[in-house]
Short mmCIF file of C-alpha atoms in Angstrom, two decimals:
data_model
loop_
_atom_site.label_atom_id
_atom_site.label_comp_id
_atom_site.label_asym_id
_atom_site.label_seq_id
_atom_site.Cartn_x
_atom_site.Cartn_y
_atom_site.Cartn_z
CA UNK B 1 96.27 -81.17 55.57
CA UNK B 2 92.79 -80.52 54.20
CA UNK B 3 90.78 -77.46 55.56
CA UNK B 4 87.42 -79.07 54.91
CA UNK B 5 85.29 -80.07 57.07
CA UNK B 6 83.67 -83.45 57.85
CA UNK B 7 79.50 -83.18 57.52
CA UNK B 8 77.90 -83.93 60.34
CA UNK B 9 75.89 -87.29 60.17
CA UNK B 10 72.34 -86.77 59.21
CA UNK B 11 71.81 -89.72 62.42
CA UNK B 12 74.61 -88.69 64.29
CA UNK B 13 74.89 -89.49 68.46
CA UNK B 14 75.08 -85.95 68.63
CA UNK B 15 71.51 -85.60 66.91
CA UNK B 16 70.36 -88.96 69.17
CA UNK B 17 70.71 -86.98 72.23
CA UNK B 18 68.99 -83.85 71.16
CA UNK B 19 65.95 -85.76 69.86
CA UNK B 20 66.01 -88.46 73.35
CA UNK B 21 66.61 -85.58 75.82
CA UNK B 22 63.46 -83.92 75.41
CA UNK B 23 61.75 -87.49 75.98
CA UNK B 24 63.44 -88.21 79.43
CA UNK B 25 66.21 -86.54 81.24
CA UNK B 26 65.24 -82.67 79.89
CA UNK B 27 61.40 -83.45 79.40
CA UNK B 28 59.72 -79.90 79.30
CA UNK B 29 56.88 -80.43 81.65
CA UNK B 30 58.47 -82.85 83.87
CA UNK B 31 62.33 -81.55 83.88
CA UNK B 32 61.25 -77.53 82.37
CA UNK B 33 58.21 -76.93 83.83
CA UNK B 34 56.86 -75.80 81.21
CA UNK B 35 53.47 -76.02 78.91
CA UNK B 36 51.80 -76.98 82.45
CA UNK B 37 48.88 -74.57 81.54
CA UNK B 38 47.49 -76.31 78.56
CA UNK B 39 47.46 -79.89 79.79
CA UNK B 40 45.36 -78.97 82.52
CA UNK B 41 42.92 -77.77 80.10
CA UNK B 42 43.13 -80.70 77.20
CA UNK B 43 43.44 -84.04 79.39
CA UNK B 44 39.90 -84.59 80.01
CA UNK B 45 40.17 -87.52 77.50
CA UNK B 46 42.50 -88.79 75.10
CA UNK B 47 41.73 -88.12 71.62
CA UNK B 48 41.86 -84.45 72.49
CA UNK B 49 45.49 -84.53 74.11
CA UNK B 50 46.46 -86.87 71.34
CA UNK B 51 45.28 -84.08 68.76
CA UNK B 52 47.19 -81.06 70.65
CA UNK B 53 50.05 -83.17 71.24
CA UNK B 54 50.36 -83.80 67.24
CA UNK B 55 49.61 -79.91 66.99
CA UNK B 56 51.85 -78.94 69.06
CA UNK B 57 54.54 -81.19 68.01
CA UNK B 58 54.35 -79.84 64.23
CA UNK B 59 54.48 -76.40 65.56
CA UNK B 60 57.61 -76.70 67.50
CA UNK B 61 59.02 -78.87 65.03
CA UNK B 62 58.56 -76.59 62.17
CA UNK B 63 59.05 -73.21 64.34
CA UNK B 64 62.52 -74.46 65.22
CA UNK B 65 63.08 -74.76 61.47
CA UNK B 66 62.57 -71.80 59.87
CA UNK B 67 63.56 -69.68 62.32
CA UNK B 68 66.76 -71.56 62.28
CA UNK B 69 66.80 -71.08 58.77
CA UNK B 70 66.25 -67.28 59.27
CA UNK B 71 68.21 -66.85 62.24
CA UNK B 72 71.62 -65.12 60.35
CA UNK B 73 69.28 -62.77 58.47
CA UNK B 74 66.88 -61.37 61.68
CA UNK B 75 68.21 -58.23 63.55
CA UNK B 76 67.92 -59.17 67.10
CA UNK B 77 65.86 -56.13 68.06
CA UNK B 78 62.45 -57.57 66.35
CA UNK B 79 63.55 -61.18 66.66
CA UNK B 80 60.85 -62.06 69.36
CA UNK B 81 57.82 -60.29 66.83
CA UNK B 82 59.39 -62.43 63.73
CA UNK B 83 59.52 -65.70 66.25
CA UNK B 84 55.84 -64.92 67.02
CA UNK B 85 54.83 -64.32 63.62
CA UNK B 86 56.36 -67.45 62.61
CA UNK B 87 54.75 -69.21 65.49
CA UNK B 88 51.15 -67.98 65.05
CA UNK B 89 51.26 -68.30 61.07
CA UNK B 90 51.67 -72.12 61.38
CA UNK B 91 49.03 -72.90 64.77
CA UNK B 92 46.62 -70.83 61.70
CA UNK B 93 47.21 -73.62 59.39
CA UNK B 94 47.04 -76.12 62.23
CA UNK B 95 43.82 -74.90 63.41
CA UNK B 96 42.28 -74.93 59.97
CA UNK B 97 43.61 -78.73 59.27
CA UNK B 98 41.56 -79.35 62.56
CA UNK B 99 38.59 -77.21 61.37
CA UNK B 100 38.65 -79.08 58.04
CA UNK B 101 39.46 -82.62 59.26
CA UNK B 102 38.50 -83.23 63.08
CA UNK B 103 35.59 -80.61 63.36
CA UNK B 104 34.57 -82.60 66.59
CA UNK B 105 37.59 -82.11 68.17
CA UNK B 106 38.46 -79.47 67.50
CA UNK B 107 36.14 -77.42 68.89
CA UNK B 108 36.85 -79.73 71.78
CA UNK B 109 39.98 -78.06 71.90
CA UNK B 110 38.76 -74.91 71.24
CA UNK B 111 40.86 -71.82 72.27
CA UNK B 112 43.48 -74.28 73.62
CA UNK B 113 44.86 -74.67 70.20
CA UNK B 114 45.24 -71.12 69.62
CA UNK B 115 46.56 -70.45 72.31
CA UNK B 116 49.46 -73.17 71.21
CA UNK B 117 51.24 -69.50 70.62
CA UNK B 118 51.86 -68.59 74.43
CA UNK B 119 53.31 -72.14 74.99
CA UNK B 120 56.33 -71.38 76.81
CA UNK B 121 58.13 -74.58 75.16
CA UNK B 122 57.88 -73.01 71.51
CA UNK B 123 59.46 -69.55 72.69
CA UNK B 124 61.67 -71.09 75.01
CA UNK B 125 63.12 -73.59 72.35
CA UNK B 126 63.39 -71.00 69.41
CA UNK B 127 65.48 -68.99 72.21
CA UNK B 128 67.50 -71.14 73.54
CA UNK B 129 68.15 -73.71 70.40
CA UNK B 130 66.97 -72.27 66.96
CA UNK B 131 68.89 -69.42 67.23
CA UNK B 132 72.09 -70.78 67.51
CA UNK B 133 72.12 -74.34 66.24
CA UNK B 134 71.68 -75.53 61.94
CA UNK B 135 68.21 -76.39 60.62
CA UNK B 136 68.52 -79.90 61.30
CA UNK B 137 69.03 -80.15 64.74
CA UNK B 138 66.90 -77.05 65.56
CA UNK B 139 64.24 -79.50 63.89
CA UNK B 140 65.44 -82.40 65.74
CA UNK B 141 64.94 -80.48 68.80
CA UNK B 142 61.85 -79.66 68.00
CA UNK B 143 60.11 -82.54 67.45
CA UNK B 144 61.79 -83.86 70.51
CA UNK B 145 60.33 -81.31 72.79
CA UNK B 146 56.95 -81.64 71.33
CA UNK B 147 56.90 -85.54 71.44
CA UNK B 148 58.34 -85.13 75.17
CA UNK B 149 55.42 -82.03 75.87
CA UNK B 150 52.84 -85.06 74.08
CA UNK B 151 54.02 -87.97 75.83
CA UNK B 152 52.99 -86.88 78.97
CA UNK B 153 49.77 -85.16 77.96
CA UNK B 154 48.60 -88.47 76.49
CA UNK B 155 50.08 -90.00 80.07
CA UNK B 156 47.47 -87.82 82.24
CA UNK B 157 44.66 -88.19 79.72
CA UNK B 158 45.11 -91.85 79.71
CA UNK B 159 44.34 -91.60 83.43
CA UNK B 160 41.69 -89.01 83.76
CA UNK B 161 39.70 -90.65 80.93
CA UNK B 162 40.21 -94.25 82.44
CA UNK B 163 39.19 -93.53 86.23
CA UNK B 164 36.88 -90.43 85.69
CA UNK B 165 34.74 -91.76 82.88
CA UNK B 166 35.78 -95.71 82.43
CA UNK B 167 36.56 -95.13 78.98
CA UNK B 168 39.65 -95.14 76.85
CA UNK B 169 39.06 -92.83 73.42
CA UNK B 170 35.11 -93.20 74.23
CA UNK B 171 34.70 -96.26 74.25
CA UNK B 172 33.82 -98.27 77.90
CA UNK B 173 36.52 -100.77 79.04
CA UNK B 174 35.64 -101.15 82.78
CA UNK B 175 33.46 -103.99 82.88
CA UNK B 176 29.89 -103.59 83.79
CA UNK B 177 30.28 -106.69 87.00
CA UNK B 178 33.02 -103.81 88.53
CA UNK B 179 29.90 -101.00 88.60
CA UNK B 180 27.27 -103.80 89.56
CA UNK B 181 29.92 -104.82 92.19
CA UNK B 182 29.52 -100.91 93.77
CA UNK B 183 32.71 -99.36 91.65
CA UNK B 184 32.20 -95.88 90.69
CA UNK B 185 33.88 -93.73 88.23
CA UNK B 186 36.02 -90.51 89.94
CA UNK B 187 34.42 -87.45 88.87
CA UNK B 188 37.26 -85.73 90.44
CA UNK B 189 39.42 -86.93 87.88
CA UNK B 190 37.52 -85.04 85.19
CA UNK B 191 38.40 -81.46 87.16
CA UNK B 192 41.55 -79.60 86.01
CA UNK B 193 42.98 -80.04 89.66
CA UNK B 194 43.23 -83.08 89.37
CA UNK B 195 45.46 -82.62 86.04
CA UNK B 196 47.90 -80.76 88.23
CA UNK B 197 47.96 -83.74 90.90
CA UNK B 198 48.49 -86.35 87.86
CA UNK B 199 51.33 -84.58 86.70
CA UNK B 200 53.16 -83.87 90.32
CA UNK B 201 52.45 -87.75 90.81
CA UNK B 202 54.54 -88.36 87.28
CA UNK B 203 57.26 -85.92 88.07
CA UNK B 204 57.52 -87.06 91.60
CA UNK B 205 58.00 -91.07 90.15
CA UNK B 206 60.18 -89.75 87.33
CA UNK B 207 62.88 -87.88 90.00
CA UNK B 208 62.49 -91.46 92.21
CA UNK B 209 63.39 -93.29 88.89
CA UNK B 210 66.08 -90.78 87.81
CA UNK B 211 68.19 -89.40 91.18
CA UNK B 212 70.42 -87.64 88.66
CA UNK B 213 67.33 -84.97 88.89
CA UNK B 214 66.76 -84.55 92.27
CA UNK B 215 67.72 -80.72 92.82
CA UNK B 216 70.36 -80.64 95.93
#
Protein backbone atom coordinates (compact mmCIF):
# COMPACT_ATOMS: atom_id res chain seq x y z
CA UNK A 1 0.00 0.00 0.00
CA UNK A 2 1.42 3.37 -1.02
CA UNK A 3 2.21 5.99 1.77
CA UNK A 4 1.67 8.94 -0.54
CA UNK A 5 -0.68 11.10 -0.41
CA UNK A 6 -3.41 12.22 -2.86
CA UNK A 7 -3.05 16.31 -3.67
CA UNK A 8 -5.76 18.07 -2.85
CA UNK A 9 -7.73 19.47 -5.93
CA UNK A 10 -6.71 22.92 -6.82
CA UNK A 11 -11.07 23.31 -7.24
CA UNK A 12 -11.86 20.94 -4.76
CA UNK A 13 -15.62 20.99 -2.78
CA UNK A 14 -13.57 21.41 0.08
CA UNK A 15 -12.06 24.77 -1.40
CA UNK A 16 -15.93 25.59 -2.84
CA UNK A 17 -17.11 25.91 0.62
CA UNK A 18 -14.36 28.00 2.04
CA UNK A 19 -14.56 30.52 -0.83
CA UNK A 20 -18.98 30.40 -0.77
CA UNK A 21 -19.13 30.56 3.06
CA UNK A 22 -17.84 33.88 3.47
CA UNK A 23 -20.51 35.02 0.73
CA UNK A 24 -23.64 33.62 2.62
CA UNK A 25 -23.99 31.39 5.55
CA UNK A 26 -20.56 32.83 7.51
CA UNK A 27 -20.72 36.41 5.85
CA UNK A 28 -18.47 38.62 8.19
CA UNK A 29 -20.69 41.58 8.65
CA UNK A 30 -23.91 39.87 8.45
CA UNK A 31 -23.05 36.30 10.22
CA UNK A 32 -19.39 37.86 12.19
CA UNK A 33 -20.21 41.10 12.93
CA UNK A 34 -17.48 42.32 11.94
CA UNK A 35 -15.87 45.35 9.70
CA UNK A 36 -19.27 47.22 10.78
CA UNK A 37 -17.11 50.38 11.51
CA UNK A 38 -15.87 51.13 8.09
CA UNK A 39 -19.05 50.70 6.07
CA UNK A 40 -20.66 53.21 8.03
CA UNK A 41 -18.06 55.53 7.00
CA UNK A 42 -17.58 54.53 3.02
CA UNK A 43 -21.36 53.91 1.85
CA UNK A 44 -22.25 57.36 1.10
CA UNK A 45 -22.08 56.33 -2.63
CA UNK A 46 -20.94 53.58 -4.60
CA UNK A 47 -17.81 54.07 -6.35
CA UNK A 48 -16.22 54.64 -2.98
CA UNK A 49 -17.48 51.24 -1.34
CA UNK A 50 -16.74 49.60 -4.63
CA UNK A 51 -13.00 50.93 -4.28
CA UNK A 52 -12.59 49.77 -0.44
CA UNK A 53 -14.31 46.69 -1.14
CA UNK A 54 -11.55 45.84 -3.99
CA UNK A 55 -8.97 47.19 -1.30
CA UNK A 56 -9.95 45.38 1.14
CA UNK A 57 -10.47 42.26 -0.69
CA UNK A 58 -6.67 42.25 -1.99
CA UNK A 59 -5.59 42.84 1.49
CA UNK A 60 -7.25 39.93 3.06
CA UNK A 61 -6.62 37.92 0.16
CA UNK A 62 -2.97 38.44 0.09
CA UNK A 63 -2.59 38.75 4.10
CA UNK A 64 -3.99 35.24 4.36
CA UNK A 65 -1.22 34.23 1.96
CA UNK A 66 1.86 35.05 3.16
CA UNK A 67 1.25 34.69 6.48
CA UNK A 68 0.18 31.24 5.64
CA UNK A 69 3.24 30.90 3.89
CA UNK A 70 5.18 32.13 7.00
CA UNK A 71 3.15 30.60 9.52
CA UNK A 72 5.75 27.33 10.38
CA UNK A 73 8.64 29.81 10.58
CA UNK A 74 6.95 32.74 13.13
CA UNK A 75 7.44 32.16 16.94
CA UNK A 76 4.06 32.68 18.33
CA UNK A 77 5.15 35.30 20.84
CA UNK A 78 5.55 38.23 18.01
CA UNK A 79 3.10 36.58 15.65
CA UNK A 80 0.39 39.38 16.09
CA UNK A 81 3.42 42.37 15.30
CA UNK A 82 4.56 40.13 12.09
CA UNK A 83 0.56 39.74 11.13
CA UNK A 84 0.38 43.56 11.47
CA UNK A 85 3.41 44.28 9.67
CA UNK A 86 2.28 42.16 6.94
CA UNK A 87 -1.09 43.76 7.02
CA UNK A 88 -0.04 47.44 6.99
CA UNK A 89 2.89 46.85 4.35
CA UNK A 90 0.29 45.84 1.68
CA UNK A 91 -2.90 48.67 2.62
CA UNK A 92 0.75 51.04 1.87
CA UNK A 93 0.86 49.75 -1.56
CA UNK A 94 -2.91 49.81 -1.79
CA UNK A 95 -3.15 53.30 -0.77
CA UNK A 96 -0.49 54.43 -3.19
CA UNK A 97 -2.26 52.42 -6.28
CA UNK A 98 -5.27 54.69 -5.16
CA UNK A 99 -3.05 57.82 -4.83
CA UNK A 100 -1.59 57.08 -8.27
CA UNK A 101 -4.73 55.84 -10.09
CA UNK A 102 -8.12 57.10 -8.43
CA UNK A 103 -6.76 60.42 -6.82
CA UNK A 104 -10.55 61.44 -6.59
CA UNK A 105 -11.44 58.74 -4.65
CA UNK A 106 -9.27 58.25 -2.86
CA UNK A 107 -9.14 61.01 -0.89
CA UNK A 108 -12.83 60.25 -0.77
CA UNK A 109 -11.84 57.47 1.21
CA UNK A 110 -9.39 59.12 2.98
CA UNK A 111 -8.26 57.68 6.40
CA UNK A 112 -10.79 54.85 5.85
CA UNK A 113 -8.33 53.07 3.74
CA UNK A 114 -5.67 53.21 6.19
CA UNK A 115 -7.35 52.32 8.61
CA UNK A 116 -8.12 48.91 6.41
CA UNK A 117 -5.36 47.71 9.23
CA UNK A 118 -7.78 47.67 12.36
CA UNK A 119 -10.39 45.72 10.27
CA UNK A 120 -11.30 43.08 12.56
CA UNK A 121 -11.95 40.62 9.45
CA UNK A 122 -8.12 40.72 8.38
CA UNK A 123 -6.88 39.87 12.08
CA UNK A 124 -9.62 37.71 12.74
CA UNK A 125 -9.05 35.58 9.48
CA UNK A 126 -5.14 35.42 9.74
CA UNK A 127 -6.06 34.02 13.41
CA UNK A 128 -8.40 31.82 12.95
CA UNK A 129 -7.51 30.42 9.20
CA UNK A 130 -3.94 31.43 7.98
CA UNK A 131 -2.35 30.05 10.72
CA UNK A 132 -3.36 26.72 10.47
CA UNK A 133 -4.56 25.97 6.97
CA UNK A 134 -1.93 25.73 3.35
CA UNK A 135 -1.48 28.84 1.21
CA UNK A 136 -4.18 28.03 -1.02
CA UNK A 137 -7.02 27.87 0.98
CA UNK A 138 -5.79 30.56 3.44
CA UNK A 139 -6.03 32.57 0.02
CA UNK A 140 -9.26 31.12 -0.86
CA UNK A 141 -10.48 32.26 2.39
CA UNK A 142 -9.41 35.35 1.92
CA UNK A 143 -10.77 36.52 -0.97
CA UNK A 144 -13.98 34.98 0.21
CA UNK A 145 -14.21 37.09 3.27
CA UNK A 146 -13.32 40.18 1.45
CA UNK A 147 -15.82 39.60 -1.48
CA UNK A 148 -18.48 38.66 1.38
CA UNK A 149 -17.16 42.11 3.62
CA UNK A 150 -17.67 43.95 -0.31
CA UNK A 151 -20.81 42.50 -1.25
CA UNK A 152 -22.63 44.04 1.29
CA UNK A 153 -20.83 47.37 1.37
CA UNK A 154 -21.73 47.80 -2.31
CA UNK A 155 -25.47 46.49 -1.01
CA UNK A 156 -25.87 49.65 1.47
CA UNK A 157 -24.17 52.07 -0.91
CA UNK A 158 -26.41 51.02 -3.63
CA UNK A 159 -29.19 52.22 -1.33
CA UNK A 160 -27.90 55.29 0.34
CA UNK A 161 -26.72 56.66 -3.04
CA UNK A 162 -30.12 55.72 -4.79
CA UNK A 163 -32.68 57.26 -2.13
CA UNK A 164 -30.37 59.97 -0.53
CA UNK A 165 -29.02 61.54 -3.68
CA UNK A 166 -31.09 59.82 -6.79
CA UNK A 167 -28.00 58.77 -8.29
CA UNK A 168 -26.28 55.52 -8.98
CA UNK A 169 -22.17 56.10 -9.41
CA UNK A 170 -23.10 60.00 -9.98
CA UNK A 171 -25.02 59.90 -12.40
CA UNK A 172 -29.14 60.82 -11.90
CA UNK A 173 -31.54 57.89 -12.59
CA UNK A 174 -34.73 59.10 -10.78
CA UNK A 175 -36.59 60.78 -13.34
CA UNK A 176 -37.12 64.45 -13.19
CA UNK A 177 -41.55 63.90 -13.53
CA UNK A 178 -40.93 61.86 -9.85
CA UNK A 179 -39.30 65.39 -8.27
CA UNK A 180 -41.83 67.61 -10.35
CA UNK A 181 -44.48 65.14 -9.02
CA UNK A 182 -43.32 66.34 -5.13
CA UNK A 183 -40.64 63.24 -4.59
CA UNK A 184 -37.74 64.21 -2.60
CA UNK A 185 -34.46 62.65 -2.11
CA UNK A 186 -33.78 61.27 1.83
CA UNK A 187 -31.07 63.23 3.21
CA UNK A 188 -31.20 60.90 6.04
CA UNK A 189 -29.89 58.30 3.99
CA UNK A 190 -26.63 60.18 3.43
CA UNK A 191 -25.96 60.13 7.56
CA UNK A 192 -23.85 57.22 8.91
CA UNK A 193 -26.98 56.15 11.08
CA UNK A 194 -28.61 55.37 8.61
CA UNK A 195 -25.68 52.89 7.38
CA UNK A 196 -26.21 51.05 10.63
CA UNK A 197 -30.15 50.79 9.97
CA UNK A 198 -29.36 49.51 6.22
CA UNK A 199 -27.31 46.89 7.43
CA UNK A 200 -29.69 45.61 10.54
CA UNK A 201 -32.49 45.72 7.72
CA UNK A 202 -30.05 43.18 5.52
CA UNK A 203 -29.13 41.01 8.41
CA UNK A 204 -32.60 40.95 9.74
CA UNK A 205 -33.93 39.66 5.86
CA UNK A 206 -30.86 37.43 5.59
CA UNK A 207 -31.76 35.38 9.19
CA UNK A 208 -35.72 35.42 7.70
CA UNK A 209 -34.21 33.87 4.45
CA UNK A 210 -31.77 31.53 6.26
CA UNK A 211 -33.54 30.06 9.78
CA UNK A 212 -30.43 27.89 10.05
CA UNK A 213 -29.02 31.38 11.63
CA UNK A 214 -31.42 32.38 13.90
CA UNK A 215 -29.47 32.14 17.37
CA UNK A 216 -31.83 29.90 19.84
Amino acid sequence: MSNIKEKEPLFSAKIAKTFLGPLNLNNPITVQILGICSSLAVTVQLKPALIMALSVTIVTGFSNLIISIMRNSIPSRIRIIVQLVVIATLVIIVDQALKAYVYDVSKKLSVFVGLIITNCILMGRLEAYAMANKPWPSFVDGIGNGIGYGMILVIVAFFRELLGSGKILGMSVIPDSFYQAGYENNGLMILPPMALVTIGVIIWIHRSWKKSLIEK
